[in-house]
C-alpha positions as a Markdown table, in Angstrom:
| # | Residue | x | y | z |
|---|---|---|---|---|
| 1 | Met | 3.8 | -19.7 | 3.8 |
| 2 | Thr | 4.7 | -16.9 | 6.1 |
| 3 | Thr | 2.3 | -15.4 | 8.7 |
| 4 | Leu | 0.5 | -12.2 | 7.6 |
| 5 | Val | 0.2 | -9.5 | 10.3 |
| 6 | Val | -2.5 | -7.1 | 9.6 |
| 7 | Thr | -2.9 | -3.5 | 11.0 |
| 8 | Ala | -6.4 | -2.1 | 10.6 |
| 9 | Pro | -6.9 | 1.4 | 9.2 |
| 10 | Gly | -6.1 | 4.0 | 11.8 |
| 11 | Gly | -3.7 | 1.5 | 13.6 |
| 12 | Gln | -6.3 | 0.7 | 16.2 |
| 13 | Ser | -5.8 | -3.1 | 16.1 |
| 14 | Val | -3.0 | -5.4 | 15.0 |
| 15 | Ala | -3.5 | -9.2 | 14.6 |
| 16 | Thr | -2.3 | -12.1 | 12.6 |
| 17 | Glu | -4.5 | -13.3 | 9.8 |
| 18 | Glu | -5.5 | -16.4 | 11.9 |
| 19 | Ile | -6.7 | -14.3 | 14.8 |
| 20 | Leu | -8.8 | -12.1 | 12.4 |
| 21 | Val | -10.5 | -15.2 | 11.0 |
| 22 | Leu | -11.0 | -16.7 | 14.5 |
| 23 | Gly | -12.7 | -13.4 | 15.5 |
| 24 | Gln | -15.0 | -13.6 | 12.5 |
| 25 | Glu | -15.9 | -17.2 | 13.3 |
| 26 | Leu | -16.6 | -16.4 | 16.9 |
| 27 | Asp | -18.8 | -13.5 | 15.8 |
| 28 | Ser | -20.8 | -15.8 | 13.6 |
| 29 | Ile | -21.2 | -18.4 | 16.3 |
| 30 | Gly | -22.2 | -15.8 | 18.8 |
| 31 | Ala | -24.9 | -14.5 | 16.4 |
| 32 | Leu | -26.3 | -18.0 | 15.9 |
| 33 | Leu | -26.4 | -18.6 | 19.7 |
| 34 | Ala | -28.1 | -15.3 | 20.3 |
| 35 | Asp | -30.7 | -16.2 | 17.7 |
| 36 | Ala | -31.2 | -19.6 | 19.2 |
| 37 | Trp | -31.6 | -18.2 | 22.7 |
| 38 | Arg | -34.2 | -15.7 | 21.6 |
| 39 | Thr | -36.1 | -18.5 | 19.9 |
| 40 | Val | -36.2 | -20.9 | 22.8 |
| 41 | Asn | -36.7 | -18.2 | 25.4 |
| 42 | His | -40.0 | -17.3 | 23.8 |
| 43 | Pro | -41.8 | -20.7 | 23.4 |
| 44 | Thr | -44.9 | -20.6 | 21.2 |
| 45 | Gly | -46.9 | -23.2 | 23.2 |
| 46 | Pro | -47.7 | -24.0 | 26.9 |
| 47 | Tyr | -45.8 | -27.3 | 26.9 |
| 48 | Leu | -42.3 | -27.1 | 28.3 |
| 49 | Pro | -40.2 | -30.3 | 28.5 |
| 50 | Glu | -38.4 | -31.3 | 31.6 |
| 51 | Gly | -35.2 | -29.4 | 32.1 |
| 52 | Tyr | -36.2 | -26.7 | 29.6 |
| 53 | Arg | -35.4 | -23.7 | 31.9 |
| 54 | Glu | -32.0 | -25.2 | 32.7 |
| 55 | Ala | -31.2 | -25.7 | 29.0 |
| 56 | Val | -32.2 | -22.1 | 28.2 |
| 57 | Ala | -30.0 | -20.9 | 31.0 |
| 58 | Arg | -27.0 | -23.0 | 29.8 |
| 59 | Leu | -27.6 | -21.7 | 26.2 |
| 60 | Ala | -27.5 | -18.1 | 27.5 |
| 61 | Gly | -24.3 | -18.9 | 29.4 |
| 62 | Val | -22.6 | -20.3 | 26.3 |
| 63 | Ala | -23.7 | -17.2 | 24.3 |
| 64 | Asp | -22.2 | -14.9 | 27.0 |
| 65 | Asp | -19.0 | -16.9 | 26.9 |
| 66 | Val | -18.6 | -16.6 | 23.2 |
| 67 | Ser | -19.3 | -12.8 | 23.5 |
| 68 | Trp | -16.6 | -12.5 | 26.1 |
| 69 | Leu | -14.2 | -14.3 | 23.9 |
| 70 | Cys | -14.9 | -11.9 | 21.0 |
| 71 | Arg | -14.4 | -8.9 | 23.3 |
| 72 | Ser | -11.2 | -10.4 | 24.6 |
| 73 | Leu | -9.8 | -10.9 | 21.1 |
| 74 | Val | -10.7 | -7.3 | 20.2 |
| 75 | Ala | -9.0 | -6.1 | 23.4 |
| 76 | Tyr | -5.9 | -8.2 | 22.6 |
| 77 | Thr | -5.6 | -6.8 | 19.1 |
| 78 | Gln | -5.8 | -3.3 | 20.5 |
| 79 | Gln | -3.2 | -4.1 | 23.1 |
| 80 | Val | -0.9 | -5.4 | 20.4 |
| 81 | Ala | -1.5 | -2.2 | 18.5 |
| 82 | Glu | -0.4 | -0.1 | 21.5 |
| 83 | Gln | 2.7 | -2.3 | 21.9 |
| 84 | Glu | 3.5 | -1.9 | 18.2 |
| 85 | Arg | 3.2 | 1.9 | 18.5 |
| 86 | Trp | 5.6 | 1.8 | 21.5 |
| 87 | Arg | 8.1 | -0.4 | 19.5 |
| 88 | Thr | 7.8 | 1.9 | 16.6 |
| 89 | Arg | 8.6 | 5.0 | 18.7 |
| 90 | Leu | 11.6 | 3.2 | 20.2 |
| 91 | Trp | 12.8 | 2.1 | 16.7 |
| 92 | Asp | 12.2 | 5.5 | 15.0 |
| 93 | Ser | 15.2 | 7.3 | 16.4 |
| 94 | Thr | 17.6 | 4.5 | 15.7 |
| 95 | Arg | 16.3 | 4.0 | 12.2 |
| 96 | Asp | 16.4 | 7.7 | 11.4 |
| 97 | His | 20.0 | 8.0 | 12.7 |
| 98 | Trp | 21.1 | 5.3 | 10.3 |
| 99 | Thr | 19.0 | 6.7 | 7.5 |
| 100 | Arg | 20.8 | 10.0 | 7.9 |
| 101 | Ala | 24.1 | 8.2 | 7.9 |
| 102 | Leu | 23.1 | 6.6 | 4.6 |
| 103 | Val | 22.3 | 10.1 | 3.2 |
| 104 | Trp | 25.6 | 11.5 | 4.5 |
| 105 | Ser | 27.4 | 8.6 | 2.7 |
| 106 | Ala | 25.7 | 9.5 | -0.5 |
| 107 | Leu | 26.6 | 13.1 | 0.0 |
| 108 | Gly | 30.2 | 12.2 | 0.7 |
| 109 | Gln | 30.3 | 14.7 | 3.6 |
| 110 | Gln | 28.9 | 15.7 | 6.9 |
| 111 | Gly | 27.8 | 18.9 | 8.4 |
| 112 | Val | 25.2 | 19.8 | 5.8 |
| 113 | Arg | 21.6 | 20.6 | 6.6 |
| 114 | Gly | 20.2 | 17.3 | 7.9 |
| 115 | Gly | 23.4 | 16.4 | 9.7 |
| 116 | Ser | 22.4 | 17.1 | 13.2 |
| 117 | Pro | 21.3 | 14.2 | 15.4 |
| 118 | Asp | 17.8 | 15.5 | 15.7 |
| 119 | Ala | 17.3 | 16.4 | 12.1 |
| 120 | Ser | 14.6 | 14.7 | 10.1 |
| 121 | Phe | 15.1 | 12.6 | 7.0 |
| 122 | Asp | 13.2 | 15.3 | 5.2 |
| 123 | Asp | 16.0 | 17.7 | 6.0 |
| 124 | Ala | 18.6 | 15.2 | 4.8 |
| 125 | Ala | 16.6 | 14.8 | 1.5 |
| 126 | Glu | 16.5 | 18.6 | 1.1 |
| 127 | Ala | 20.3 | 18.7 | 1.6 |
| 128 | Leu | 20.9 | 16.0 | -1.0 |
| 129 | Arg | 18.6 | 17.7 | -3.5 |
| 130 | Arg | 20.5 | 21.0 | -3.2 |
| 131 | Leu | 23.9 | 19.5 | -3.7 |
| 132 | Asp | 24.6 | 20.6 | -7.3 |
| 133 | Glu | 21.6 | 22.6 | -8.6 |
| 134 | Pro | 18.0 | 23.4 | -7.7 |
| 135 | Tyr | 15.7 | 20.4 | -8.5 |
| 136 | His | 13.3 | 21.6 | -11.2 |
| 137 | Pro | 13.1 | 18.7 | -13.6 |
| 138 | Ala | 11.6 | 18.9 | -17.0 |
| 139 | Val | 10.2 | 15.6 | -18.2 |
| 140 | Ser | 9.2 | 14.0 | -21.5 |
| 141 | Thr | 7.0 | 10.9 | -21.8 |
| 142 | Trp | 6.4 | 8.6 | -24.8 |
| 143 | Glu | 4.3 | 5.5 | -25.5 |
| 144 | Val | 6.3 | 2.4 | -26.3 |
| 145 | Asp | 3.5 | -0.3 | -26.5 |
| 146 | Arg | -0.2 | -0.7 | -26.6 |
| 147 | Arg | -2.6 | -3.7 | -26.4 |
| 148 | Glu | -6.3 | -4.0 | -26.9 |
| 149 | Gly | -8.7 | -6.4 | -25.2 |
| 150 | Val | -6.8 | -6.6 | -21.9 |
| 151 | Gly | -8.9 | -8.0 | -19.1 |
| 152 | Ile | -9.1 | -6.0 | -15.8 |
| 153 | Ser | -7.1 | -7.3 | -12.9 |
| 154 | Gln | -8.8 | -9.5 | -10.4 |
| 155 | Gly | -7.4 | -9.4 | -6.9 |
| 156 | Val | -4.2 | -8.0 | -5.4 |
| 157 | Ala | -1.6 | -10.4 | -6.8 |
| 158 | Glu | -2.6 | -9.9 | -10.4 |
| 159 | Arg | -2.3 | -6.1 | -9.9 |
| 160 | Ile | 1.2 | -6.6 | -8.5 |
| 161 | Ala | 2.1 | -8.8 | -11.4 |
| 162 | Arg | 1.1 | -5.9 | -13.8 |
| 163 | Ile | 3.6 | -3.4 | -12.3 |
| 164 | Pro | 5.9 | -3.0 | -15.3 |
| 165 | Glu | 9.6 | -3.6 | -15.4 |
| 166 | Gly | 11.9 | -0.6 | -15.2 |
| 167 | Ser | 12.5 | -0.3 | -18.9 |
| 168 | Asn | 8.9 | 0.9 | -19.4 |
| 169 | Pro | 8.1 | 2.2 | -15.9 |
| 170 | Val | 4.4 | 3.3 | -16.3 |
| 171 | Arg | 1.5 | 1.2 | -17.4 |
| 172 | Val | -2.0 | 2.7 | -17.8 |
| 173 | Glu | -5.1 | 0.6 | -18.4 |
| 174 | Arg | -8.5 | 2.1 | -19.4 |
| 175 | Tyr | -11.9 | 0.3 | -19.2 |
| 176 | Ala | -15.3 | 1.5 | -20.4 |
| 177 | Thr | -17.9 | 0.7 | -17.8 |
| 178 | Ala | -21.6 | -0.1 | -18.4 |
| 179 | Glu | -22.4 | 3.3 | -17.0 |
| 180 | Gly | -20.6 | 5.0 | -19.9 |
| 181 | Glu | -17.7 | 6.1 | -17.8 |
| 182 | Phe | -14.0 | 5.0 | -17.7 |
| 183 | His | -12.3 | 3.1 | -15.0 |
| 184 | Thr | -8.5 | 3.5 | -15.0 |
| 185 | Glu | -5.7 | 1.5 | -13.3 |
| 186 | Val | -2.2 | 2.9 | -13.2 |
| 187 | Phe | 0.8 | 0.7 | -12.4 |
| 188 | Val | 4.2 | 2.4 | -11.6 |
| 189 | Ala | 7.6 | 0.7 | -11.3 |
| 190 | Gly | 10.4 | 1.5 | -8.8 |
| 191 | Thr | 13.7 | 3.1 | -8.9 |
| 192 | Arg | 15.6 | 2.5 | -12.2 |
| 193 | Thr | 18.8 | 4.5 | -11.7 |
| 194 | Trp | 20.7 | 4.6 | -8.4 |
| 195 | Ser | 23.6 | 6.8 | -9.3 |
| 196 | Leu | 23.4 | 10.5 | -8.7 |
| 197 | Asp | 25.8 | 11.1 | -11.6 |
| 198 | Glu | 23.1 | 9.9 | -14.1 |
| 199 | Lys | 20.7 | 12.9 | -14.6 |
| 200 | Thr | 18.5 | 11.8 | -17.5 |
| 201 | Asp | 16.3 | 9.2 | -15.8 |
| 202 | Pro | 13.3 | 10.5 | -13.9 |
| 203 | Phe | 13.0 | 7.2 | -11.9 |
| 204 | Asp | 16.3 | 8.1 | -10.0 |
| 205 | Met | 17.5 | 8.8 | -6.5 |
| 206 | Arg | 16.5 | 12.5 | -6.8 |
| 207 | Ser | 12.9 | 11.5 | -7.3 |
| 208 | Asn | 13.1 | 9.2 | -4.3 |
| 209 | Leu | 14.3 | 12.0 | -2.1 |
| 210 | Ala | 11.8 | 14.5 | -3.6 |
| 211 | Leu | 9.0 | 12.1 | -2.8 |
| 212 | Val | 10.2 | 11.7 | 0.8 |
| 213 | Ala | 10.6 | 15.4 | 1.2 |
| 214 | Gly | 7.1 | 16.1 | -0.2 |
| 215 | Ala | 8.5 | 18.0 | -3.3 |
| 216 | Pro | 7.3 | 17.5 | -6.9 |
| 217 | Ala | 9.2 | 14.5 | -8.2 |
| 218 | Ala | 10.1 | 13.8 | -11.8 |
| 219 | Ser | 8.6 | 10.3 | -11.6 |
| 220 | Thr | 5.3 | 11.7 | -10.5 |
| 221 | Met | 5.3 | 14.2 | -13.3 |
| 222 | Val | 6.0 | 11.4 | -15.8 |
| 223 | Thr | 3.2 | 9.2 | -14.5 |
| 224 | Glu | 0.7 | 12.0 | -14.8 |
| 225 | Arg | 1.8 | 12.8 | -18.3 |
| 226 | Ala | 1.4 | 9.1 | -19.2 |
| 227 | Met | -2.1 | 9.2 | -17.8 |
| 228 | Arg | -3.0 | 12.2 | -19.8 |
| 229 | Ser | -1.6 | 10.6 | -22.9 |
| 230 | Ala | -3.9 | 7.6 | -22.3 |
| 231 | Gly | -6.9 | 9.9 | -22.0 |
| 232 | Val | -7.2 | 10.2 | -18.2 |
| 233 | Gln | -8.8 | 13.4 | -17.1 |
| 234 | Arg | -9.2 | 15.2 | -13.7 |
| 235 | Gly | -11.9 | 13.6 | -11.7 |
| 236 | Asp | -11.7 | 10.2 | -13.5 |
| 237 | Arg | -12.0 | 7.0 | -11.4 |
| 238 | Val | -8.5 | 5.6 | -10.9 |
| 239 | Val | -6.8 | 2.7 | -9.0 |
| 240 | Phe | -3.1 | 3.3 | -8.3 |
| 241 | Val | -0.6 | 0.5 | -7.8 |
| 242 | Gly | 3.1 | 0.8 | -7.3 |
| 243 | His | 6.3 | -0.9 | -6.1 |
| 244 | Ser | 9.1 | 0.9 | -4.2 |
| 245 | Gln | 9.4 | 4.4 | -5.6 |
| 246 | Gly | 6.4 | 3.7 | -7.8 |
| 247 | Gly | 4.4 | 3.1 | -4.6 |
| 248 | Ala | 5.4 | 6.5 | -3.3 |
| 249 | Val | 4.3 | 8.0 | -6.7 |
| 250 | Ala | 1.0 | 6.0 | -6.5 |
| 251 | Ala | 0.3 | 7.3 | -2.9 |
| 252 | Thr | 1.1 | 10.9 | -3.9 |
| 253 | Leu | -1.3 | 10.8 | -6.9 |
| 254 | Ala | -4.0 | 8.9 | -4.9 |
| 255 | Glu | -4.0 | 11.7 | -2.3 |
| 256 | Ser | -3.6 | 14.6 | -4.8 |
| 257 | Gly | -7.3 | 15.3 | -5.0 |
| 258 | Arg | -7.1 | 15.5 | -8.8 |
| 259 | Tyr | -8.7 | 12.1 | -9.3 |
| 260 | Asp | -11.6 | 10.0 | -8.0 |
| 261 | Thr | -9.3 | 7.5 | -6.3 |
| 262 | Arg | -11.0 | 4.1 | -6.1 |
| 263 | Gly | -8.1 | 2.1 | -4.7 |
| 264 | Leu | -4.4 | 2.2 | -3.7 |
| 265 | Val | -1.9 | -0.7 | -3.4 |
| 266 | Thr | 1.7 | -0.1 | -2.5 |
| 267 | Val | 4.3 | -2.8 | -2.1 |
| 268 | Gly | 7.8 | -2.3 | -0.6 |
| 269 | Ala | 7.3 | 1.4 | -0.7 |
| 270 | Pro | 8.6 | 4.2 | 1.7 |
| 271 | Val | 5.1 | 5.6 | 2.2 |
| 272 | Gly | 4.8 | 5.4 | 6.0 |
| 273 | Ser | 4.8 | 9.2 | 6.1 |
| 274 | Gln | 2.1 | 9.4 | 3.4 |
| 275 | Pro | -1.0 | 8.2 | 5.2 |
| 276 | Ala | -4.1 | 7.5 | 3.1 |
| 277 | Gly | -6.8 | 10.0 | 4.0 |
| 278 | Gly | -9.3 | 9.5 | 1.3 |
| 279 | Glu | -12.5 | 7.4 | 1.2 |
| 280 | Tyr | -11.0 | 4.6 | -0.7 |
| 281 | Pro | -9.5 | 1.1 | 0.1 |
| 282 | Ala | -5.8 | 1.5 | 0.6 |
| 283 | Leu | -3.5 | -1.6 | 1.1 |
| 284 | Arg | 0.1 | -1.2 | 2.1 |
| 285 | Ile | 2.2 | -4.4 | 1.9 |
| 286 | Glu | 5.6 | -4.6 | 3.6 |
| 287 | His | 8.2 | -7.2 | 4.2 |
| 288 | Arg | 9.6 | -7.0 | 7.7 |
| 289 | Asp | 13.1 | -7.6 | 6.3 |
| 290 | Asp | 12.8 | -5.0 | 3.5 |
| 291 | Val | 14.8 | -2.0 | 4.6 |
| 292 | Val | 13.3 | 0.2 | 1.9 |
| 293 | Val | 9.9 | 0.5 | 3.6 |
| 294 | Asp | 11.5 | 2.4 | 6.5 |
| 295 | Leu | 13.3 | 5.0 | 4.4 |
| 296 | Ala | 10.5 | 7.6 | 4.7 |
| 297 | Gly | 11.1 | 8.1 | 8.4 |
| 298 | Lys | 8.4 | 8.2 | 11.0 |
| 299 | Thr | 5.2 | 6.2 | 10.2 |
| 300 | Leu | 2.0 | 8.1 | 10.5 |
| 301 | Pro | -1.4 | 6.5 | 11.2 |
| 302 | Gly | -3.9 | 6.7 | 8.3 |
| 303 | Gly | -6.5 | 4.9 | 6.3 |
| 304 | His | -4.2 | 2.1 | 5.1 |
| 305 | Thr | -4.7 | -1.5 | 5.9 |
| 306 | Val | -1.1 | -2.6 | 6.5 |
| 307 | Val | 0.0 | -6.2 | 5.8 |
| 308 | Glu | 3.4 | -7.3 | 7.1 |
| 309 | Ala | 5.1 | -10.6 | 6.4 |
| 310 | Asp | 8.6 | -12.1 | 6.1 |
| 311 | Ser | 9.8 | -12.1 | 2.5 |
| 312 | Gly | 11.3 | -15.6 | 2.7 |
| 313 | Ala | 14.5 | -14.3 | 1.3 |
| 314 | Thr | 17.9 | -15.4 | 2.8 |
| 315 | Thr | 19.0 | -13.3 | 5.7 |
| 316 | Gly | 20.9 | -10.3 | 4.4 |
| 317 | Asp | 19.5 | -10.6 | 0.9 |
| 318 | Ile | 18.2 | -7.0 | 0.7 |
| 319 | Pro | 17.3 | -7.1 | -3.0 |
| 320 | Gly | 15.5 | -10.4 | -2.5 |
| 321 | Ala | 13.4 | -9.1 | 0.4 |
| 322 | His | 12.5 | -6.0 | -1.7 |
| 323 | Ser | 11.8 | -7.8 | -5.0 |
| 324 | Arg | 8.5 | -7.5 | -6.7 |
| 325 | Asp | 8.4 | -11.3 | -7.2 |
| 326 | Arg | 8.4 | -11.9 | -3.5 |
| 327 | Tyr | 5.8 | -9.3 | -3.0 |
| 328 | Phe | 3.7 | -11.1 | -5.6 |
| 329 | Gln | 3.9 | -14.3 | -3.4 |
| 330 | Thr | 2.7 | -12.3 | -0.3 |
| 331 | Ala | -0.1 | -10.8 | -2.4 |
| 332 | Thr | -1.2 | -14.3 | -3.4 |
| 333 | Gln | -1.6 | -15.1 | 0.3 |
| 334 | Ile | -3.7 | -12.0 | 0.8 |
| 335 | Asp | -6.0 | -13.1 | -2.1 |
| 336 | Gln | -6.4 | -16.5 | -0.5 |
| 337 | Ser | -7.1 | -15.1 | 2.9 |
| 338 | Asp | -10.5 | -15.7 | 4.7 |
| 339 | Ala | -10.1 | -12.5 | 6.7 |
| 340 | Asp | -12.7 | -10.0 | 5.7 |
| 341 | Leu | -10.3 | -7.1 | 6.1 |
| 342 | Leu | -8.2 | -8.6 | 3.3 |
| 343 | Ser | -10.7 | -10.6 | 1.1 |
| 344 | Gly | -13.0 | -7.6 | 0.8 |
| 345 | Trp | -10.4 | -5.2 | -0.4 |
| 346 | Ala | -11.6 | -5.0 | -4.0 |
| 347 | Asp | -15.3 | -5.5 | -3.5 |
| 348 | Gly | -16.1 | -2.0 | -4.8 |
| 349 | Leu | -14.1 | -2.3 | -8.0 |
| 350 | Pro | -15.6 | -3.3 | -11.4 |
| 351 | Gly | -16.1 | -6.9 | -12.3 |
| 352 | Pro | -14.8 | -8.5 | -15.5 |
| 353 | Leu | -14.1 | -5.8 | -18.2 |
| 354 | Arg | -11.8 | -5.6 | -21.2 |
| 355 | Gly | -10.0 | -2.5 | -22.3 |
| 356 | Gln | -6.7 | -1.0 | -23.4 |
| 357 | Ala | -3.3 | -1.1 | -21.9 |
| 358 | Arg | -0.4 | 1.3 | -22.7 |
| 359 | Trp | 3.2 | 1.3 | -21.6 |
| 360 | Phe | 5.3 | 4.5 | -21.3 |
| 361 | Asp | 9.0 | 5.4 | -21.0 |
| 362 | Ala | 10.4 | 8.8 | -20.1 |
| 363 | Ser | 13.4 | 11.0 | -19.6 |
| 364 | Gln | 14.2 | 14.1 | -17.7 |
| 365 | Asp | 16.3 | 17.3 | -18.0 |
| 366 | Leu | 17.6 | 18.9 | -14.9 |
| 367 | Ser | 18.9 | 22.0 | -16.7 |
| 368 | Gly | 15.4 | 23.5 | -16.9 |
| 369 | Gly | 14.7 | 22.8 | -20.5 |
| 370 | Glu | 12.1 | 20.4 | -22.2 |
| 371 | Val | 13.5 | 17.0 | -23.1 |
| 372 | Ala | 13.2 | 15.5 | -26.6 |
| 373 | Gly | 12.4 | 12.0 | -25.5 |
| 374 | Gly | 11.1 | 10.1 | -28.6 |
| 375 | Lys | 9.0 | 10.4 | -31.7 |
| 376 | Thr | 5.8 | 10.6 | -29.6 |
| 377 | Ala | 7.3 | 12.7 | -26.8 |
| 378 | Gln | 4.8 | 14.8 | -24.9 |
């Protein structure tokens, strides 16, 4: 099993899972010692055994030592966070240079907007989107499967496992709660088409670049259409889960303000420039050897809990490091963790419920017209 490195929301502390658990244990021991000291320091009777005062003093000393250890651990995690911010700043310029080079290669040219050394990846994305025609996709979504009596996911790994395969990129689950409301969980797959020559798939490179540039992406439009088809309305309670491009879609919708977002989980997604700002638990899982997570450019601090780990893939195996299956293995470690920051992620979500799951496919038209996608196209 690989070590999990956890960054707390806001980026104020960075620590391995083991250090987080150690800090929790020391906190518990310190609280017990403090209670014991308060008890023995206020005896209820006149009789005091020999050595009583010395024992009380030693107990107070041990309690102080444990308190000092706790403070030192916190200071250490904050120092690591500062070192990580410095490392990220150092790495940003190099990463952005090679990201721009990747975009130039896709463009087949240099000298376009985004080509200067100090240009942002957003500018390069704009240049790519404007190559042939303005990006104003029209999308069509249709249901391909439906199941009743589906149990709600428990934990992070089970949610990752429910992210659909690319053939049906959006899965929407609806559960009726005891309060008479609906709880929805939306699962979004990653990029399905990598060629810029293919223009009918909304889960393509154009959507990737639109998401990075902050523009409306066809894959986001598709996901919202699927949600509406499943009965989701504005203001409904929703948990968003996505892998790769699907993670960027999930983050965009979670922060849209159109829904009562109750949770966000992204894996292997270029969402560093999309910080979570809402009052909901947000978990961002990244493999250190997954190059995709860096494609959004500069990482901004936000409300995410970020978990980093090695994928376990062979060195140079880029698809392996990015694969949903390996992220499922990392998510399984998170579910098994004793660190409160991880184990308590889903505490506010509903318990066992059964409901309906629907799967959706979609297509797009970049000519500006509505697509005829299938017999239930919407």
